[in-house]
Amino acid sequence: MHVREALLQDIVGVTGLIQDFYSEQPLECPPINVERSKAIIGALVAAQAVDNNAVFLRVIADDDGGLHGMIIAERVQDLWTDEKVVCEYFIFTSPAQRGTLCAGRLLLTFKKWAEAERCVIRVSASSGIKDAHAAGVFVKLGWEPRGLLFGTEVY
């Protein structure tokens, strides 16, 4: 398994990972708009190709091209300070790869990218899917909890 940039030919596989993520959700979620998801992934891959410093979309793939995890993040300017921030939008590893090094590899690659960009990292691991396990991965990698995350359903 290796971490690499997502490519246009990964759009279907990445969309499949997104669908897998939502199928595991313990809360009721609206249905995935597959065509919109493919368009967004395509736009992110294209943006990454233009400015690899602003968009971070990596997949963890096996030697046959199968995708087993992914992370999407973006570099933004903090609203109130001069800090650059990388905000994670999506991290997921397939159930078969949990307990392996997949998530750690994705996160270490993400951290290296953020450090090279001299950015503060903000990650919200709040899926409701094995949150305690996910928190343990972050802690093992030396990350610290920062604050709380709350939500409510409005549909």
Coordinates of C-alpha atoms in Angstrom, one line a residue:
M1 CA 0.0 0.0 0.0
H2 CA 1.2 3.5 -0.8
V3 CA -0.1 7.0 -0.5
R4 CA -0.3 9.0 -3.7
E5 CA -2.1 12.0 -5.2
A6 CA -5.5 11.2 -6.5
L7 CA -5.8 11.2 -10.3
L8 CA -8.7 11.7 -12.7
Q9 CA -8.9 8.0 -13.2
D10 CA -9.6 7.6 -9.4
I11 CA -12.9 9.6 -9.5
V12 CA -15.0 6.4 -9.5
G13 CA -13.0 4.8 -6.8
V14 CA -12.9 7.9 -4.6
T15 CA -16.7 8.3 -5.0
G16 CA -17.0 4.6 -3.9
L17 CA -15.0 5.4 -0.8
I18 CA -17.4 8.3 -0.1
Q19 CA -20.4 6.0 -0.5
D20 CA -18.8 3.4 1.8
F21 CA -18.3 6.1 4.4
Y22 CA -21.9 7.2 4.3
S23 CA -23.2 3.6 4.3
E24 CA -21.4 3.2 7.7
Q25 CA -22.9 6.3 9.3
P26 CA -24.8 5.6 12.5
L27 CA -27.0 8.6 11.9
E28 CA -29.6 9.0 9.1
C29 CA -28.0 10.9 6.3
P30 CA -29.4 12.3 3.0
P31 CA -28.6 10.2 0.0
I32 CA -25.3 10.8 -1.8
N33 CA -25.5 12.7 -5.0
V34 CA -23.0 10.6 -7.0
E35 CA -22.8 12.8 -10.0
R36 CA -22.1 15.9 -7.9
S37 CA -19.5 13.9 -5.9
K38 CA -17.7 12.9 -9.1
A39 CA -17.7 16.5 -10.3
I40 CA -16.3 17.8 -7.0
I41 CA -13.6 15.1 -6.9
G42 CA -12.7 15.9 -10.5
A43 CA -12.5 19.6 -9.7
L44 CA -10.3 18.9 -6.6
V45 CA -8.0 16.7 -8.7
A46 CA -7.7 19.5 -11.3
A47 CA -7.1 22.2 -8.6
Q48 CA -4.4 20.0 -7.1
A49 CA -2.7 19.7 -10.4
V50 CA -2.7 23.5 -10.8
D51 CA -1.7 24.4 -7.2
N52 CA -0.5 21.4 -5.2
N53 CA 0.0 23.8 -2.3
A54 CA -3.6 24.7 -1.9
V55 CA -5.5 21.4 -2.3
F56 CA -4.5 18.1 -0.7
L57 CA -6.3 15.0 -2.1
R58 CA -4.4 11.8 -1.4
V59 CA -5.5 8.2 -1.7
I60 CA -4.0 5.0 -0.3
A61 CA -3.8 2.5 -3.0
D62 CA -2.6 -1.1 -3.5
D63 CA -0.3 -2.2 -6.3
D64 CA -3.3 -3.1 -8.4
G65 CA -4.8 0.4 -8.1
G66 CA -7.5 -0.5 -5.6
L67 CA -8.3 2.4 -3.3
H68 CA -8.5 1.8 0.5
G69 CA -8.6 5.2 2.0
M70 CA -8.4 8.9 1.3
I71 CA -8.0 12.4 2.7
I72 CA -9.2 15.7 1.4
A73 CA -7.9 19.0 2.8
E74 CA -7.4 22.6 1.7
R75 CA -5.0 25.4 2.7
V76 CA -6.9 28.5 3.7
Q77 CA -6.1 31.8 5.4
D78 CA -7.3 32.1 9.0
L79 CA -10.1 34.6 9.3
W80 CA -8.7 36.5 12.2
T81 CA -4.9 36.1 12.1
D82 CA -2.0 35.9 9.6
E83 CA -1.8 32.1 10.1
K84 CA -2.3 29.7 7.2
V85 CA -4.5 26.8 8.1
V86 CA -5.1 23.4 6.5
C87 CA -8.6 22.2 7.1
E88 CA -9.4 18.6 6.6
Y89 CA -12.7 17.9 4.9
F90 CA -12.7 14.1 4.7
I91 CA -10.6 11.2 6.1
F92 CA -11.7 7.6 5.6
T93 CA -10.1 4.2 5.5
S94 CA -12.1 1.1 4.4
P95 CA -13.2 -1.2 7.2
A96 CA -10.7 -3.9 6.0
Q97 CA -7.8 -1.5 6.5
R98 CA -8.7 -0.3 10.0
G99 CA -6.1 -1.4 12.5
T100 CA -3.4 -1.4 9.8
L101 CA -1.1 1.5 9.0
C102 CA -3.3 3.0 6.3
A103 CA -4.8 5.9 8.4
G104 CA -1.4 6.6 9.9
R105 CA 0.2 6.8 6.5
L106 CA -2.4 9.2 5.2
L107 CA -2.2 11.4 8.3
L108 CA 1.7 11.5 8.3
T109 CA 1.6 12.5 4.6
F110 CA -0.9 15.1 5.4
K111 CA 1.1 16.4 8.3
K112 CA 4.3 16.6 6.1
W113 CA 2.4 18.6 3.5
A114 CA 1.0 21.0 6.2
E115 CA 4.5 21.5 7.7
A116 CA 6.0 22.2 4.3
E117 CA 3.3 24.8 3.8
R118 CA 4.0 26.2 7.4
C119 CA 0.3 25.7 8.3
V120 CA -1.6 25.1 11.4
I121 CA -3.6 21.8 11.1
R122 CA -7.3 21.6 12.0
V123 CA -8.9 18.1 11.8
S124 CA -12.5 17.2 12.7
A125 CA -12.7 13.4 13.2
S126 CA -16.4 13.3 14.0
S127 CA -18.1 10.7 11.8
G128 CA -19.6 8.6 14.5
I129 CA -17.8 5.6 12.9
K130 CA -15.4 4.1 15.5
D131 CA -14.6 7.6 16.9
A132 CA -12.7 6.2 19.9
H133 CA -10.5 4.2 17.5
A134 CA -9.9 7.2 15.3
A135 CA -9.0 9.3 18.3
G136 CA -6.5 6.7 19.3
V137 CA -4.8 6.9 15.9
F138 CA -4.4 10.7 16.3
V139 CA -3.0 10.4 19.8
K140 CA -0.5 7.7 18.8
L141 CA 0.7 10.1 16.1
G142 CA 1.2 12.9 18.7
W143 CA -1.8 15.0 18.0
E144 CA -3.8 16.6 20.8
P145 CA -7.6 17.0 21.2
R146 CA -8.7 20.6 20.7
G147 CA -12.2 21.5 21.8
L148 CA -15.5 19.9 21.1
L149 CA -17.7 19.3 18.1
F150 CA -21.4 19.4 18.3
G151 CA -24.1 18.9 15.7
T152 CA -27.9 18.5 15.3
E153 CA -30.1 17.2 12.5
V154 CA -32.2 19.7 10.7
Y155 CA -33.9 17.6 8.1

